[in-house]
Amino acid sequence: MNYSRFITTVSAARKASPIRLLTELMQKSPPSLISLAGGAPNPNVFPFKRATVAIRHGSAVEIGEDLMKRALQYSASAGIPELLSWLKDFQRNLHNPPTANYSPEQGQMEVCVTTGSQEGLCKVFEMLINPGDNILLDAPTYSGTLAALRPLGCNIINVPSDQHGIIPKALKEILSTWSSEDVKNRSHHLPKFLYTIPNGCNPTGNSLTTERKKEIYQLARKYDFLIIEDDPYYFLQFEKPWAPTFLSMDVDGRVIRTDSFSKILSSGLRIGFLTGPKPLIDRVILHIQVSTMHTSTFTQIMISQLLQQWGEKGFLEHIDRVVEFYRTQRDAMLIAADKWLKDLAEWYPPAAGMFLWIKIKGVPDTQQLIMEKALQKEVLLVPGGAFNINSSEPSSYVRASFSLSSPAQMDLAFKRLADLIKEAL
């Protein structure tokens, strides 16, 4: 693939930071090396000595004095070596991407650690988007994505979707605007990428089917656009086998995938990771070098120690326990919805994620209902308009999260919502 047409002039102008390169060189050097080069502080003056983090089921992550010195120090912008190695092996084993054995120029699979998947997404957007570029996404979608995209001045084209995600026929119709000549001549009006949350979409709970993914990938090949597979709820799929990913289908090196540990290990530790073609991931790393420099070394070591201790088998067993919790929570919310909202609203049971997307009958816009009246009833949801490309556009939907509330709280919340809707009608 020719990646140059996708990269902005700002991203293309980025060069490696000499100091960052020296830091990484020092970390690979033997102990006998005497370095007067780095600007790293001396860890012996730091007040933190060691740490023991108790883990559920009786084990612990031990960070002794030597490891603590490393944990408190600067580290490589792409991620600490042992975590990167674990993640690369994991992605190969889980997704078996065709690009794993490609050459770098062909779009070889590369991974980098980011400070949550949100950092990765923002840096990918800034790498790809020039003002006026066309991009595709299926709204309603994650409000953080829309907030990151709007200031970049791109033209956001909404692709219709249903409970099974993007509708390929609708995508094909939109793409038919561009001719085969446009594709052949690499017209700058061609969409740069398609962004989607393929599993348990926030806010809709929609999940793309395998067949639809295959159709969408073929359209990406035909019209030469990238796919940004933002998949923070991949590990919260309620049924097995898990759906094949776009990454697993990527024969061209046109998929950039974001993963997150936020929903399964910790949201506060801020660890995510990008997987995609090396020429593009390398551009993101250059941006990291001059912004955050690297994700917290301490949190990377903490996560890495845990993953090394668990192995892939232990990690996936933990995922099973997490999924079981969220499945039970989802089922409790569906019971409460069925009890109180049956004649007042419509919804589909989500196959993944943490959200129930509810359409309120007879209420064309839920903004005032939620932001003004719901608080008086002591119940809070997110009005659907927050997830539209134009947030002032009316929406008859609300998003309810089943992650934190107990079944009894969900029951009471939906009773209050039902009373609210009845008063509004």
GROMACS .gro file of C-alpha atoms in nm:
model
  425
    1MET     CA    1   0.000   0.000   0.000
    2ASN     CA    2   0.104   0.356  -0.064
    3TYR     CA    3   0.054   0.522   0.273
    4SER     CA    4   0.181   0.864   0.167
    5ARG     CA    5  -0.160   0.971   0.035
    6PHE     CA    6  -0.317   0.916   0.378
    7ILE     CA    7  -0.062   1.106   0.589
    8THR     CA    8  -0.099   1.479   0.660
    9THR     CA    9   0.182   1.722   0.587
   10VAL     CA   10   0.230   1.773   0.962
   11SER     CA   11   0.268   1.401   1.025
   12ALA     CA   12   0.496   1.357   0.723
   13ALA     CA   13   0.721   1.632   0.860
   14ARG     CA   14   0.777   1.458   1.196
   15LYS     CA   15   1.133   1.340   1.262
   16ALA     CA   16   1.266   1.116   1.537
   17SER     CA   17   1.370   1.297   1.855
   18PRO     CA   18   1.749   1.248   1.901
   19ILE     CA   19   1.711   1.247   2.280
   20ARG     CA   20   1.434   0.987   2.269
   21LEU     CA   21   1.650   0.767   2.043
   22LEU     CA   22   1.937   0.797   2.292
   23THR     CA   23   1.705   0.694   2.577
   24GLU     CA   24   1.605   0.380   2.388
   25LEU     CA   25   1.965   0.308   2.291
   26MET     CA   26   2.078   0.334   2.655
   27GLN     CA   27   1.809   0.089   2.766
   28LYS     CA   28   1.938  -0.171   2.519
   29SER     CA   29   2.305  -0.122   2.614
   30PRO     CA   30   2.509  -0.352   2.842
   31PRO     CA   31   2.566  -0.247   3.207
   32SER     CA   32   2.933  -0.180   3.128
   33LEU     CA   33   2.835   0.124   2.915
   34ILE     CA   34   2.921   0.457   3.078
   35SER     CA   35   2.671   0.709   2.949
   36LEU     CA   36   2.710   1.083   2.994
   37ALA     CA   37   2.444   1.143   2.730
   38GLY     CA   38   2.103   1.114   2.887
   39GLY     CA   39   1.908   1.378   3.077
   40ALA     CA   40   1.739   1.124   3.302
   41PRO     CA   41   1.725   1.205   3.674
   42ASN     CA   42   1.899   0.978   3.923
   43PRO     CA   43   1.640   0.732   4.061
   44ASN     CA   44   1.827   0.709   4.393
   45VAL     CA   45   1.679   1.046   4.490
   46PHE     CA   46   1.318   0.934   4.429
   47PRO     CA   47   1.120   0.868   4.751
   48PHE     CA   48   0.951   0.544   4.632
   49LYS     CA   49   1.138   0.222   4.715
   50ARG     CA   50   0.922  -0.082   4.635
   51ALA     CA   51   0.557  -0.185   4.595
   52THR     CA   52   0.339  -0.489   4.643
   53VAL     CA   53   0.002  -0.484   4.467
   54ALA     CA   54  -0.238  -0.750   4.591
   55ILE     CA   55  -0.431  -0.925   4.313
   56ARG     CA   56  -0.767  -1.098   4.347
   57HIS     CA   57  -0.752  -1.473   4.411
   58GLY     CA   58  -0.450  -1.444   4.638
   59SER     CA   59  -0.152  -1.353   4.419
   60ALA     CA   60   0.044  -1.025   4.408
   61VAL     CA   61   0.254  -0.812   4.174
   62GLU     CA   62   0.589  -0.742   4.337
   63ILE     CA   63   0.795  -0.443   4.226
   64GLY     CA   64   1.128  -0.467   4.407
   65GLU     CA   65   1.385  -0.189   4.448
   66ASP     CA   66   1.568  -0.244   4.119
   67LEU     CA   67   1.247  -0.276   3.917
   68MET     CA   68   1.103   0.027   4.099
   69LYS     CA   69   1.399   0.239   3.986
   70ARG     CA   70   1.316   0.143   3.629
   71ALA     CA   71   0.943   0.194   3.683
   72LEU     CA   72   1.002   0.553   3.796
   73GLN     CA   73   1.230   0.639   3.503
   74TYR     CA   74   1.179   0.750   3.143
   75SER     CA   75   1.116   0.467   2.896
   76ALA     CA   76   1.079   0.403   2.521
   77SER     CA   77   0.800   0.595   2.344
   78ALA     CA   78   0.653   0.281   2.183
   79GLY     CA   79   0.622   0.102   2.518
   80ILE     CA   80   0.847  -0.103   2.748
   81PRO     CA   81   0.998  -0.402   2.561
   82GLU     CA   82   0.846  -0.682   2.770
   83LEU     CA   83   0.491  -0.541   2.745
   84LEU     CA   84   0.525  -0.480   2.370
   85SER     CA   85   0.652  -0.834   2.320
   86TRP     CA   86   0.359  -0.979   2.516
   87LEU     CA   87   0.107  -0.768   2.325
   88LYS     CA   88   0.250  -0.856   1.983
   89ASP     CA   89   0.238  -1.228   2.061
   90PHE     CA   90  -0.114  -1.190   2.198
   91GLN     CA   91  -0.240  -1.007   1.887
   92ARG     CA   92  -0.086  -1.271   1.662
   93ASN     CA   93  -0.239  -1.558   1.861
   94LEU     CA   94  -0.580  -1.394   1.903
   95HIS     CA   95  -0.634  -1.236   1.560
   96ASN     CA   96  -0.378  -1.411   1.338
   97PRO     CA   97  -0.343  -1.101   1.117
   98PRO     CA   98  -0.217  -1.174   0.763
   99THR     CA   99   0.018  -0.875   0.799
  100ALA     CA  100   0.214  -1.033   1.087
  101ASN     CA  101   0.473  -1.174   0.846
  102TYR     CA  102   0.475  -0.891   0.591
  103SER     CA  103   0.774  -0.664   0.533
  104PRO     CA  104   0.752  -0.316   0.692
  105GLU     CA  105   0.691  -0.158   0.351
  106GLN     CA  106   0.399  -0.395   0.286
  107GLY     CA  107   0.231  -0.288   0.611
  108GLN     CA  108   0.380  -0.534   0.862
  109MET     CA  109   0.179  -0.556   1.185
  110GLU     CA  110   0.320  -0.321   1.449
  111VAL     CA  111   0.206  -0.243   1.804
  112CYS     CA  112   0.259   0.055   2.031
  113VAL     CA  113   0.139   0.132   2.382
  114THR     CA  114  -0.074   0.444   2.431
  115THR     CA  115  -0.205   0.633   2.733
  116GLY     CA  116  -0.549   0.478   2.698
  117SER     CA  117  -0.692   0.405   2.355
  118GLN     CA  118  -0.819   0.766   2.341
  119GLU     CA  119  -0.461   0.895   2.301
  120GLY     CA  120  -0.404   0.647   2.020
  121LEU     CA  121  -0.725   0.753   1.845
  122CYS     CA  122  -0.648   1.125   1.868
  123LYS     CA  123  -0.297   1.076   1.730
  124VAL     CA  124  -0.428   0.857   1.447
  125PHE     CA  125  -0.684   1.125   1.355
  126GLU     CA  126  -0.419   1.397   1.360
  127MET     CA  127  -0.191   1.179   1.144
  128LEU     CA  128  -0.459   1.125   0.878
  129ILE     CA  129  -0.691   1.426   0.862
  130ASN     CA  130  -0.637   1.746   0.666
  131PRO     CA  131  -0.913   2.010   0.675
  132GLY     CA  132  -1.174   1.924   0.415
  133ASP     CA  133  -1.099   1.550   0.407
  134ASN     CA  134  -1.396   1.314   0.383
  135ILE     CA  135  -1.425   1.049   0.654
  136LEU     CA  136  -1.691   0.784   0.716
  137LEU     CA  137  -1.846   0.676   1.046
  138ASP     CA  138  -2.169   0.530   1.178
  139ALA     CA  139  -2.338   0.771   1.417
  140PRO     CA  140  -2.468   0.774   1.683
  141THR     CA  141  -2.116   0.708   1.807
  142TYR     CA  142  -1.878   0.774   2.095
  143SER     CA  143  -1.892   1.144   2.185
  144GLY     CA  144  -1.515   1.150   2.256
  145THR     CA  145  -1.449   1.052   1.895
  146LEU     CA  146  -1.675   1.328   1.764
  147ALA     CA  147  -1.510   1.581   1.995
  148ALA     CA  148  -1.168   1.479   1.863
  149LEU     CA  149  -1.279   1.495   1.497
  150ARG     CA  150  -1.474   1.822   1.487
  151PRO     CA  151  -1.182   2.065   1.537
  152LEU     CA  152  -0.983   1.895   1.258
  153GLY     CA  153  -1.220   2.036   0.996
  154CYS     CA  154  -1.304   1.710   0.821
  155ASN     CA  155  -1.630   1.635   0.645
  156ILE     CA  156  -1.797   1.359   0.849
  157ILE     CA  157  -2.020   1.137   0.635
  158ASN     CA  158  -2.269   0.935   0.838
  159VAL     CA  159  -2.317   0.573   0.731
  160PRO     CA  160  -2.656   0.424   0.831
  161SER     CA  161  -2.650   0.135   1.077
  162ASP     CA  162  -2.890  -0.093   1.262
  163GLN     CA  163  -2.861  -0.334   1.556
  164HIS     CA  164  -2.604  -0.533   1.355
  165GLY     CA  165  -2.383  -0.232   1.287
  166ILE     CA  166  -2.299  -0.058   0.959
  167ILE     CA  167  -2.529  -0.154   0.671
  168PRO     CA  168  -2.294  -0.246   0.381
  169LYS     CA  169  -2.559  -0.166   0.117
  170ALA     CA  170  -2.589   0.188   0.255
  171LEU     CA  171  -2.209   0.225   0.263
  172LYS     CA  172  -2.189   0.106  -0.097
  173GLU     CA  173  -2.450   0.363  -0.200
  174ILE     CA  174  -2.253   0.644  -0.036
  175LEU     CA  175  -1.928   0.529  -0.198
  176SER     CA  176  -2.090   0.514  -0.542
  177THR     CA  177  -2.052   0.895  -0.541
  178TRP     CA  178  -1.690   0.830  -0.639
  179SER     CA  179  -1.610   0.676  -0.976
  180SER     CA  180  -1.351   0.415  -1.064
  181GLU     CA  181  -1.153   0.703  -1.221
  182ASP     CA  182  -1.147   0.881  -0.882
  183VAL     CA  183  -1.004   0.566  -0.724
  184LYS     CA  184  -0.755   0.515  -1.006
  185ASN     CA  185  -0.637   0.878  -0.985
  186ARG     CA  186  -0.630   0.871  -0.603
  187SER     CA  187  -0.866   1.170  -0.590
  188HIS     CA  188  -0.815   1.372  -0.272
  189HIS     CA  189  -1.192   1.370  -0.229
  190LEU     CA  190  -1.197   0.994  -0.165
  191PRO     CA  191  -1.277   0.911   0.199
  192LYS     CA  192  -0.957   0.871   0.403
  193PHE     CA  193  -1.099   0.616   0.644
  194LEU     CA  194  -1.403   0.449   0.795
  195TYR     CA  195  -1.423   0.470   1.175
  196THR     CA  196  -1.637   0.220   1.364
  197ILE     CA  197  -1.681   0.059   1.706
  198PRO     CA  198  -1.756  -0.296   1.591
  199ASN     CA  199  -1.851  -0.458   1.923
  200GLY     CA  200  -2.096  -0.321   2.182
  201CYS     CA  201  -2.082   0.023   2.023
  202ASN     CA  202  -2.099   0.317   2.262
  203PRO     CA  203  -2.382   0.425   2.281
  204THR     CA  204  -2.599   0.191   2.071
  205GLY     CA  205  -2.472  -0.149   2.184
  206ASN     CA  206  -2.465  -0.254   1.814
  207SER     CA  207  -2.220  -0.525   1.705
  208LEU     CA  208  -2.110  -0.584   1.346
  209THR     CA  209  -2.169  -0.932   1.205
  210THR     CA  210  -1.888  -1.127   1.041
  211GLU     CA  211  -2.053  -1.115   0.699
  212ARG     CA  212  -2.094  -0.740   0.714
  213LYS     CA  213  -1.730  -0.697   0.813
  214LYS     CA  214  -1.622  -0.897   0.510
  215GLU     CA  215  -1.839  -0.684   0.281
  216ILE     CA  216  -1.708  -0.361   0.436
  217TYR     CA  217  -1.346  -0.473   0.403
  218GLN     CA  218  -1.398  -0.546   0.033
  219LEU     CA  219  -1.543  -0.197  -0.013
  220ALA     CA  220  -1.237  -0.054   0.164
  221ARG     CA  221  -1.018  -0.236  -0.089
  222LYS     CA  222  -1.226  -0.118  -0.384
  223TYR     CA  223  -1.231   0.249  -0.276
  224ASP     CA  224  -0.889   0.243  -0.106
  225PHE     CA  225  -0.975   0.376   0.238
  226LEU     CA  226  -0.838   0.275   0.579
  227ILE     CA  227  -1.048   0.117   0.855
  228ILE     CA  228  -1.010   0.241   1.211
  229GLU     CA  229  -1.134  -0.046   1.428
  230ASP     CA  230  -1.196   0.112   1.769
  231ASP     CA  231  -1.269  -0.192   1.983
  232PRO     CA  232  -1.268  -0.114   2.359
  233TYR     CA  233  -1.554  -0.359   2.418
  234TYR     CA  234  -1.402  -0.648   2.225
  235PHE     CA  235  -1.338  -0.835   2.551
  236LEU     CA  236  -1.696  -0.770   2.669
  237GLN     CA  237  -1.870  -0.988   2.408
  238PHE     CA  238  -2.138  -1.195   2.579
  239GLU     CA  239  -2.136  -1.493   2.342
  240LYS     CA  240  -1.857  -1.710   2.206
  241PRO     CA  241  -1.698  -1.755   1.961
  242TRP     CA  242  -1.597  -1.389   1.948
  243ALA     CA  243  -1.653  -1.220   1.615
  244PRO     CA  244  -1.352  -1.213   1.379
  245THR     CA  245  -1.193  -0.868   1.369
  246PHE     CA  246  -1.112  -0.643   1.074
  247LEU     CA  247  -0.747  -0.695   1.177
  248SER     CA  248  -0.786  -1.070   1.118
  249MET     CA  249  -0.908  -1.000   0.762
  250ASP     CA  250  -0.648  -0.736   0.677
  251VAL     CA  251  -0.457  -0.867   0.375
  252ASP     CA  252  -0.362  -0.514   0.259
  253GLY     CA  253  -0.239  -0.346   0.578
  254ARG     CA  254  -0.527  -0.096   0.583
  255VAL     CA  255  -0.662  -0.158   0.936
  256ILE     CA  256  -0.561   0.043   1.243
  257ARG     CA  257  -0.697  -0.120   1.556
  258THR     CA  258  -0.728   0.031   1.904
  259ASP     CA  259  -0.752  -0.191   2.212
  260SER     CA  260  -0.796  -0.091   2.572
  261PHE     CA  261  -0.738  -0.243   2.915
  262SER     CA  262  -0.971   0.020   3.067
  263LYS     CA  263  -1.281  -0.197   3.083
  264ILE     CA  264  -1.107  -0.513   3.202
  265LEU     CA  265  -0.800  -0.425   3.414
  266SER     CA  266  -0.827  -0.057   3.511
  267SER     CA  267  -0.958   0.262   3.355
  268GLY     CA  268  -0.736   0.480   3.576
  269LEU     CA  269  -0.405   0.316   3.483
  270ARG     CA  270  -0.455   0.452   3.127
  271ILE     CA  271  -0.312   0.167   2.919
  272GLY     CA  272  -0.425   0.108   2.564
  273PHE     CA  273  -0.249  -0.015   2.252
  274LEU     CA  274  -0.257   0.044   1.878
  275THR     CA  275  -0.208  -0.231   1.622
  276GLY     CA  276  -0.166  -0.155   1.254
  277PRO     CA  277   0.071  -0.121   0.958
  278LYS     CA  278   0.423  -0.029   1.069
  279PRO     CA  279   0.456   0.281   0.845
  280LEU     CA  280   0.153   0.434   1.018
  281ILE     CA  281   0.222   0.317   1.374
  282ASP     CA  282   0.575   0.458   1.341
  283ARG     CA  283   0.423   0.800   1.261
  284VAL     CA  284   0.213   0.779   1.579
  285ILE     CA  285   0.525   0.693   1.782
  286LEU     CA  286   0.700   1.003   1.644
  287HIS     CA  287   0.407   1.210   1.772
  288ILE     CA  288   0.422   1.040   2.114
  289GLN     CA  289   0.795   1.128   2.133
  290VAL     CA  290   0.714   1.500   2.137
  291SER     CA  291   0.387   1.496   2.334
  292THR     CA  292   0.343   1.253   2.623
  293MET     CA  293   0.691   1.105   2.551
  294HIS     CA  294   0.563   0.766   2.671
  295THR     CA  295   0.286   0.605   2.874
  296SER     CA  296   0.366   0.585   3.247
  297THR     CA  297   0.650   0.335   3.293
  298PHE     CA  298   0.514   0.242   3.636
  299THR     CA  299   0.169   0.144   3.506
  300GLN     CA  300   0.324  -0.041   3.210
  301ILE     CA  301   0.545  -0.244   3.444
  302MET     CA  302   0.252  -0.313   3.676
  303ILE     CA  303   0.037  -0.440   3.387
  304SER     CA  304   0.329  -0.629   3.230
  305GLN     CA  305   0.413  -0.808   3.555
  306LEU     CA  306   0.050  -0.914   3.590
  307LEU     CA  307   0.029  -1.041   3.230
  308GLN     CA  308   0.359  -1.228   3.259
  309GLN     CA  309   0.231  -1.390   3.579
  310TRP     CA  310  -0.105  -1.484   3.429
  311GLY     CA  311   0.006  -1.574   3.077
  312GLU     CA  312  -0.249  -1.560   2.795
  313LYS     CA  313  -0.451  -1.842   2.952
  314GLY     CA  314  -0.482  -1.663   3.286
  315PHE     CA  315  -0.566  -1.335   3.116
  316LEU     CA  316  -0.846  -1.494   2.912
  317GLU     CA  317  -0.979  -1.668   3.227
  318HIS     CA  318  -0.996  -1.323   3.389
  319ILE     CA  319  -1.184  -1.196   3.081
  320ASP     CA  320  -1.438  -1.478   3.122
  321ARG     CA  321  -1.504  -1.364   3.480
  322VAL     CA  322  -1.544  -1.001   3.369
  323VAL     CA  323  -1.783  -1.102   3.088
  324GLU     CA  324  -1.991  -1.309   3.328
  325PHE     CA  325  -2.030  -1.005   3.557
  326TYR     CA  326  -2.139  -0.775   3.273
  327ARG     CA  327  -2.370  -1.037   3.123
  328THR     CA  328  -2.548  -1.064   3.459
  329GLN     CA  329  -2.567  -0.682   3.479
  330ARG     CA  330  -2.707  -0.660   3.127
  331ASP     CA  331  -2.969  -0.923   3.201
  332ALA     CA  332  -3.074  -0.736   3.517
  333MET     CA  333  -3.118  -0.414   3.318
  334LEU     CA  334  -3.320  -0.594   3.049
  335ILE     CA  335  -3.550  -0.738   3.319
  336ALA     CA  336  -3.599  -0.390   3.468
  337ALA     CA  337  -3.662  -0.238   3.124
  338ASP     CA  338  -3.916  -0.507   3.040
  339LYS     CA  339  -4.089  -0.449   3.372
  340TRP     CA  340  -4.123  -0.070   3.354
  341LEU     CA  341  -4.067   0.051   2.997
  342LYS     CA  342  -4.235  -0.213   2.777
  343ASP     CA  343  -4.511   0.016   2.643
  344LEU     CA  344  -4.311   0.337   2.667
  345ALA     CA  345  -3.987   0.258   2.485
  346GLU     CA  346  -3.802   0.026   2.244
  347TRP     CA  347  -3.457  -0.137   2.270
  348TYR     CA  348  -3.246  -0.428   2.150
  349PRO     CA  349  -3.049  -0.653   2.388
  350PRO     CA  350  -2.680  -0.561   2.337
  351ALA     CA  351  -2.447  -0.849   2.243
  352ALA     CA  352  -2.145  -0.673   2.397
  353GLY     CA  353  -2.041  -0.367   2.595
  354MET     CA  354  -2.195  -0.177   2.886
  355PHE     CA  355  -2.490   0.013   2.741
  356LEU     CA  356  -2.859  -0.014   2.660
  357TRP     CA  357  -2.979   0.224   2.386
  358ILE     CA  358  -3.343   0.313   2.452
  359LYS     CA  359  -3.583   0.487   2.213
  360ILE     CA  360  -3.853   0.676   2.404
  361LYS     CA  361  -4.189   0.659   2.225
  362GLY     CA  362  -4.367   0.990   2.172
  363VAL     CA  363  -4.070   1.202   2.281
  364PRO     CA  364  -3.896   1.350   1.973
  365ASP     CA  365  -3.607   1.496   2.175
  366THR     CA  366  -3.488   1.365   2.512
  367GLN     CA  367  -3.251   1.657   2.585
  368GLN     CA  368  -3.486   1.862   2.803
  369LEU     CA  369  -3.648   1.551   2.951
  370ILE     CA  370  -3.313   1.425   3.085
  371MET     CA  371  -3.114   1.742   3.154
  372GLU     CA  372  -3.395   1.926   3.334
  373LYS     CA  373  -3.666   1.692   3.452
  374ALA     CA  374  -3.482   1.365   3.517
  375LEU     CA  375  -3.270   1.510   3.795
  376GLN     CA  376  -3.589   1.610   3.979
  377LYS     CA  377  -3.689   1.242   3.966
  378GLU     CA  378  -3.339   1.143   4.085
  379VAL     CA  379  -3.249   0.941   3.776
  380LEU     CA  380  -2.980   1.027   3.521
  381LEU     CA  381  -2.915   0.896   3.169
  382VAL     CA  382  -2.738   1.045   2.868
  383PRO     CA  383  -2.960   1.213   2.605
  384GLY     CA  384  -2.907   1.059   2.261
  385GLY     CA  385  -2.817   1.389   2.095
  386ALA     CA  386  -2.474   1.381   2.262
  387PHE     CA  387  -2.376   1.101   2.022
  388ASN     CA  388  -2.494   1.264   1.697
  389ILE     CA  389  -2.255   1.428   1.451
  390ASN     CA  390  -2.455   1.746   1.510
  391SER     CA  391  -2.521   1.737   1.884
  392SER     CA  392  -2.806   1.992   1.856
  393GLU     CA  393  -2.998   1.752   1.631
  394PRO     CA  394  -3.303   1.610   1.816
  395SER     CA  395  -3.287   1.250   1.935
  396SER     CA  396  -3.559   1.034   2.085
  397TYR     CA  397  -3.296   0.806   2.245
  398VAL     CA  398  -3.124   0.782   2.582
  399ARG     CA  399  -2.822   0.576   2.684
  400ALA     CA  400  -2.833   0.373   3.004
  401SER     CA  401  -2.519   0.210   3.146
  402PHE     CA  402  -2.540  -0.116   3.338
  403SER     CA  403  -2.179  -0.119   3.460
  404LEU     CA  404  -2.208   0.033   3.809
  405SER     CA  405  -2.567   0.011   3.937
  406SER     CA  406  -2.705  -0.286   4.128
  407PRO     CA  407  -3.010  -0.472   3.992
  408ALA     CA  408  -3.225  -0.305   4.261
  409GLN     CA  409  -3.096   0.040   4.156
  410MET     CA  410  -3.166  -0.036   3.790
  411ASP     CA  411  -3.520  -0.139   3.878
  412LEU     CA  412  -3.582   0.182   4.073
  413ALA     CA  413  -3.416   0.398   3.806
  414PHE     CA  414  -3.639   0.260   3.531
  415LYS     CA  415  -3.948   0.302   3.750
  416ARG     CA  416  -3.853   0.669   3.789
  417LEU     CA  417  -3.784   0.698   3.415
  418ALA     CA  418  -4.124   0.544   3.339
  419ASP     CA  419  -4.296   0.800   3.565
  420LEU     CA  420  -4.104   1.076   3.390
  421ILE     CA  421  -4.202   0.959   3.043
  422LYS     CA  422  -4.569   0.929   3.141
  423GLU     CA  423  -4.567   1.287   3.269
  424ALA     CA  424  -4.404   1.407   2.944
  425LEU     CA  425  -4.660   1.240   2.715
   0.00000   0.00000   0.00000
